[in-house]
C-alpha atoms as one frame of an Amber mdcrd trajectory, in Angstrom:
protein
 -12.049 -33.608   0.964 -13.513 -30.644  -0.784 -12.367 -27.037  -0.486 -15.680
 -25.932   1.016 -15.267 -28.362   3.843 -12.192 -26.374   4.937 -13.103 -22.704
   4.568  -9.884 -20.633   4.630  -9.066 -18.394   7.517  -7.670 -15.120   6.128
  -7.028 -11.915   7.946  -6.801  -9.006   5.436  -3.545  -7.124   5.558  -3.675
  -3.395   6.654  -7.463  -3.495   6.470  -8.102  -0.345   8.577  -5.574   1.651
   6.497  -6.976   0.410   3.205 -10.414   1.589   4.276  -9.024   4.898   5.504
  -7.187   5.620   2.220  -9.899   4.296  -0.203 -12.650   5.948   1.766 -15.514
   3.795   0.385 -18.862   5.586   0.210 -22.364   4.346  -0.378 -22.947   3.561
  -4.049 -19.304   3.699  -5.174 -17.857   1.098  -7.490 -14.922  -1.165  -6.619
 -12.332  -3.191  -8.532 -10.236  -5.684  -6.563  -7.491  -6.994  -8.889  -6.344
  -9.582  -6.386  -9.521 -10.508  -4.532  -8.105 -13.575  -2.811 -10.605 -14.754
  -0.268 -12.586 -11.517  -0.109 -11.352  -9.967   3.080 -10.767  -6.440   1.785
 -13.752  -6.644  -0.603 -16.074  -7.667   2.286 -15.174  -4.557   4.237 -15.350
  -2.247   1.258 -18.743  -3.549   0.139 -20.153  -3.309   3.626 -19.761   0.423
   3.147 -20.670   0.822  -0.567 -23.445  -1.776  -0.864 -22.685  -1.577  -4.589
 -22.282  -5.213  -5.539 -23.408  -4.809  -9.172 -20.605  -2.247  -9.728 -17.937
  -4.483  -8.263 -15.462  -6.654 -10.170 -13.329  -9.194  -8.229 -10.285 -10.668
  -9.983  -8.169 -13.634  -9.072  -6.229 -16.295 -11.024  -6.535 -18.893  -8.288
  -9.507 -21.256  -8.636  -9.474 -21.885  -4.910 -10.146 -18.210  -4.323 -13.158
 -18.227  -6.675 -14.722 -21.057  -4.654 -14.784 -18.741  -1.689 -15.915 -15.640
  -3.582 -19.278 -17.129  -4.544 -21.092 -15.083  -1.875 -20.186 -11.894  -3.826
 -21.355 -13.441  -7.130 -24.655 -14.315  -5.573 -25.153 -10.626  -4.600 -24.404
  -9.312  -8.105 -20.607  -8.800  -8.283 -18.651  -9.880 -11.324 -15.862 -12.436
 -10.868 -12.990 -12.775 -13.370 -10.782 -15.892 -13.227  -7.631 -14.530 -14.777
  -4.429 -12.589 -13.896  -4.741  -8.876 -13.072  -3.029  -7.607 -16.248  -5.416
  -9.573 -18.512  -8.328  -8.345 -16.356  -7.187  -4.700 -16.490  -6.858  -4.848
 -20.266 -10.290  -6.451 -20.667 -11.976  -3.880 -18.478 -10.222  -1.008 -20.238
 -11.463  -2.362 -23.620 -14.990  -2.399 -22.133 -14.610   1.240 -21.043 -15.082
   0.331 -17.393 -14.036   2.734 -14.601 -14.150   2.412 -10.826 -14.169   4.679
  -7.799 -11.752   2.445  -5.951  -9.097  -0.093  -6.980  -7.084  -2.352  -4.747
  -4.022  -4.435  -5.722  -2.821  -6.687  -2.879   0.366  -8.367  -4.195   0.781
 -10.886  -1.353   0.365 -14.680  -1.599  -2.772 -15.398   0.358  -2.641 -17.339
   3.660  -4.706 -20.282   2.303  -2.216 -20.631  -0.590   0.653 -20.674   1.809
  -1.016 -22.974   4.283  -2.144 -25.634   1.816   0.659 -28.152   1.460  -0.645
 -29.364  -1.921  -0.018 -25.916  -3.408   3.772 -26.144  -2.793   4.318 -22.551
  -1.875   5.877 -23.262   1.517   8.285 -25.774   3.017   6.570 -25.560   6.433
   4.561 -28.570   5.228   5.878 -31.045   2.730   4.004 -30.932  -0.554   4.492
 -31.208  -4.345   6.713 -28.665  -6.076   3.897 -26.631  -7.629   3.788 -22.917
  -6.713   1.376 -21.955  -9.538  -1.082 -19.263  -8.650  -3.110 -20.357 -11.686
  -3.044 -24.110 -11.958  -4.180 -23.906 -15.588  -0.628 -22.975 -16.592   1.909
 -25.664 -17.327   5.121 -24.348 -15.684   5.615 -25.554 -12.127   8.375 -25.441
  -9.525   9.192 -29.037 -10.359   9.922 -27.991 -13.965  12.282 -25.287 -12.776
  14.303 -27.237 -10.248  14.499 -30.405 -12.293  14.916 -29.173 -15.896  16.387
 -25.624 -15.842  20.180 -25.125 -16.126  22.215 -24.359 -13.106  23.001 -20.919
 -14.536  19.356 -20.115 -15.115  18.340 -21.244 -11.596  21.194 -19.230 -10.096
  20.029 -16.141 -12.019  16.520 -16.150 -10.636  17.724 -16.798  -7.101  20.035
 -13.791  -7.511  17.495 -11.535  -9.181  14.296 -12.540  -7.492  15.561 -13.996
  -4.236  18.124 -11.144  -3.724  20.847 -13.564  -2.795  24.460 -12.811  -3.549
  25.804 -14.237  -6.831  28.060 -16.659  -4.963  25.259 -17.938  -2.736  22.839
 -18.183  -5.662  25.267 -20.344  -7.641  25.964 -22.538  -4.628  22.210 -23.106
  -4.080  21.605 -23.799  -7.764  24.409 -26.373  -7.883  23.079 -28.124  -4.794
  19.516 -28.151  -6.308  20.877 -29.707  -9.619  22.936 -32.305  -7.677  19.853
 -33.392  -5.705  17.730 -34.097  -8.876  15.102 -35.406  -9.166  13.410 -33.262
  -6.491   9.764 -34.181  -5.835   8.652 -32.242  -2.729   9.071 -28.875  -1.053
  11.016 -30.664   1.647  13.449 -31.976  -0.930  14.082 -28.486  -2.236  14.430
 -26.954   1.219  16.907 -29.677   2.149  18.990 -29.101  -0.982  19.324 -25.409
  -0.180  20.003 -25.993   3.463  22.905 -28.341   2.561  24.503 -25.543   0.546
  24.043 -22.827   3.176  27.195 -21.252   4.599  27.580 -18.849   7.509  26.007
 -18.353  10.901  22.392 -19.375  11.565  19.835 -16.713  10.708  16.231 -16.311
  11.843  14.718 -17.160   8.485  15.305 -20.586   6.886  17.964 -20.355   4.076
  15.411 -21.690   1.543  13.000 -18.767   2.152  14.460 -16.544  -0.575  14.953
 -19.483  -2.988  11.234 -20.374  -2.683  10.369 -16.680  -3.240  12.554 -16.561
  -6.340  11.071 -19.641  -7.909   7.496 -18.543  -7.120   8.126 -15.081  -8.685
   9.646 -16.639 -11.821   6.847 -19.147 -12.315   4.074 -16.618 -11.898   5.863
 -13.708 -13.674   4.952 -11.597 -10.653   7.278  -8.686 -11.262   6.406  -8.454
 -14.976   2.722  -8.418 -14.097   3.227  -5.506 -11.679   5.358  -3.459 -14.147
   2.731  -3.952 -16.805  -0.377  -3.190 -14.671   0.776  -0.004 -12.945   0.426
   2.265 -16.039  -2.990   0.761 -16.797  -4.494   1.795 -13.427  -5.318   5.450
 -14.266  -7.504   4.386 -17.185  -9.573   2.265 -14.830 -10.230   5.050 -12.339
 -12.947   7.656 -12.375 -11.930  11.253 -11.742 -11.276  11.379  -7.987 -11.016
   7.591  -7.854  -8.620   6.061  -5.330  -6.081   3.239  -5.837  -4.191   1.313
  -3.173  -1.305  -1.094  -3.788   0.028  -3.370  -1.124   3.535  -4.898  -1.698
   5.381  -7.387   0.403   9.062  -7.275  -0.563  11.507  -4.695  -1.900  11.326
  -5.900  -5.557   7.549  -5.303  -5.702   7.656  -2.048  -3.808  10.441  -0.725
  -5.922   8.284  -1.004  -9.071   5.280   0.607  -7.291   7.359   3.350  -5.810
   9.043   4.168  -9.150   5.744   4.458 -10.937   4.266   6.710  -8.199   7.448
   8.792  -8.241   7.099   9.276 -12.013   3.522  10.441 -11.533   4.567  12.815
  -8.750   7.249  14.387 -11.036   4.960  14.583 -14.113   3.403  17.918 -13.193
   0.451  18.818 -15.437   0.859  15.527 -17.307   0.289  13.406 -14.179  -2.661
  11.108 -13.997  -2.392  10.421 -10.265  -1.853  12.469  -7.132   0.055  10.466
  -4.526  -1.552  10.513  -1.072   0.955   8.469   0.810   4.209  10.446   1.045
   5.680   7.410   2.746   4.233   3.940   2.530   1.992   2.741   5.311   3.979
  -0.003   7.092   2.353  -3.254   8.204   5.077  -3.741  10.823   3.918  -0.528
  12.510   0.198  -0.234  11.661  -0.904  -3.863  11.667   1.372  -5.479  14.281
  -1.178  -8.144  15.383  -1.336  -9.684  11.875   1.823 -11.754  11.252   1.111
 -11.625   7.476   1.489  -7.854   7.599   5.058  -7.790   8.907   6.652  -6.844
   5.552   3.605  -5.177   3.950   3.793  -1.614   2.503   0.668   0.236   1.322
   0.906   3.101  -1.142  -2.131   5.048  -2.461  -3.043   7.668  -5.030  -6.026
   9.598  -6.393  -6.971  10.042 -10.060  -6.609  13.692 -11.028
């Protein structure tokens, strides 16, 4: 069954706050570095009507299938990761009045069992945001050493060293693992302590996904590139979903705030906008944090 026969349902995270902080105006240009299924872009472009000055980026081919409406109206689509897109656009001398970087995994990615991002539905161990790359979750859990798996669970899943090693050993003992259910079960068998609200495999899945897609490396690289992509007075918003992401964004914004006359950005969110407070009706927003700045 084709993708188009099942159009994804996607509620943009913190949409009202994104619009309030980016303040899109008629004729302004827009760069969405993680366009996903176009929820934020649709709202911005309804105000700017500037499709020819819009660039939408995503490394997921499923997203591009559902961004065709923007292409038909004159927007440019780039099928690549946001660091590669940023570098390409800088080389071209492009600048934009607004930039958005939404770091979350999109709802359709999570909800499609065949993508392997979630153990809610059994699927293959994939987790690639760009399925053109070769490294998958199956490669990680079936071929990496116990020590290397434990390291990413500790560093990217924020588990204790002892728990990370226990989970890694259980994963190795269960090889070969073929499905998300197999992985979740291996982690669950190694879990110790009282029951908690979230499944014990949640952080392990997060860690493997981050490692496969180089998510933190991408964020660290792209943040210093953003000022070059903004016009004077241009606004940028970044939505993060867990502490590792937000720490990188917060650190870069703090460096800009402390740079004085050498700063490229003026921070306009003294504290991050919280999805748990400002977008309570959207379950995907629960851990979201939005930070924004203006090009000086």
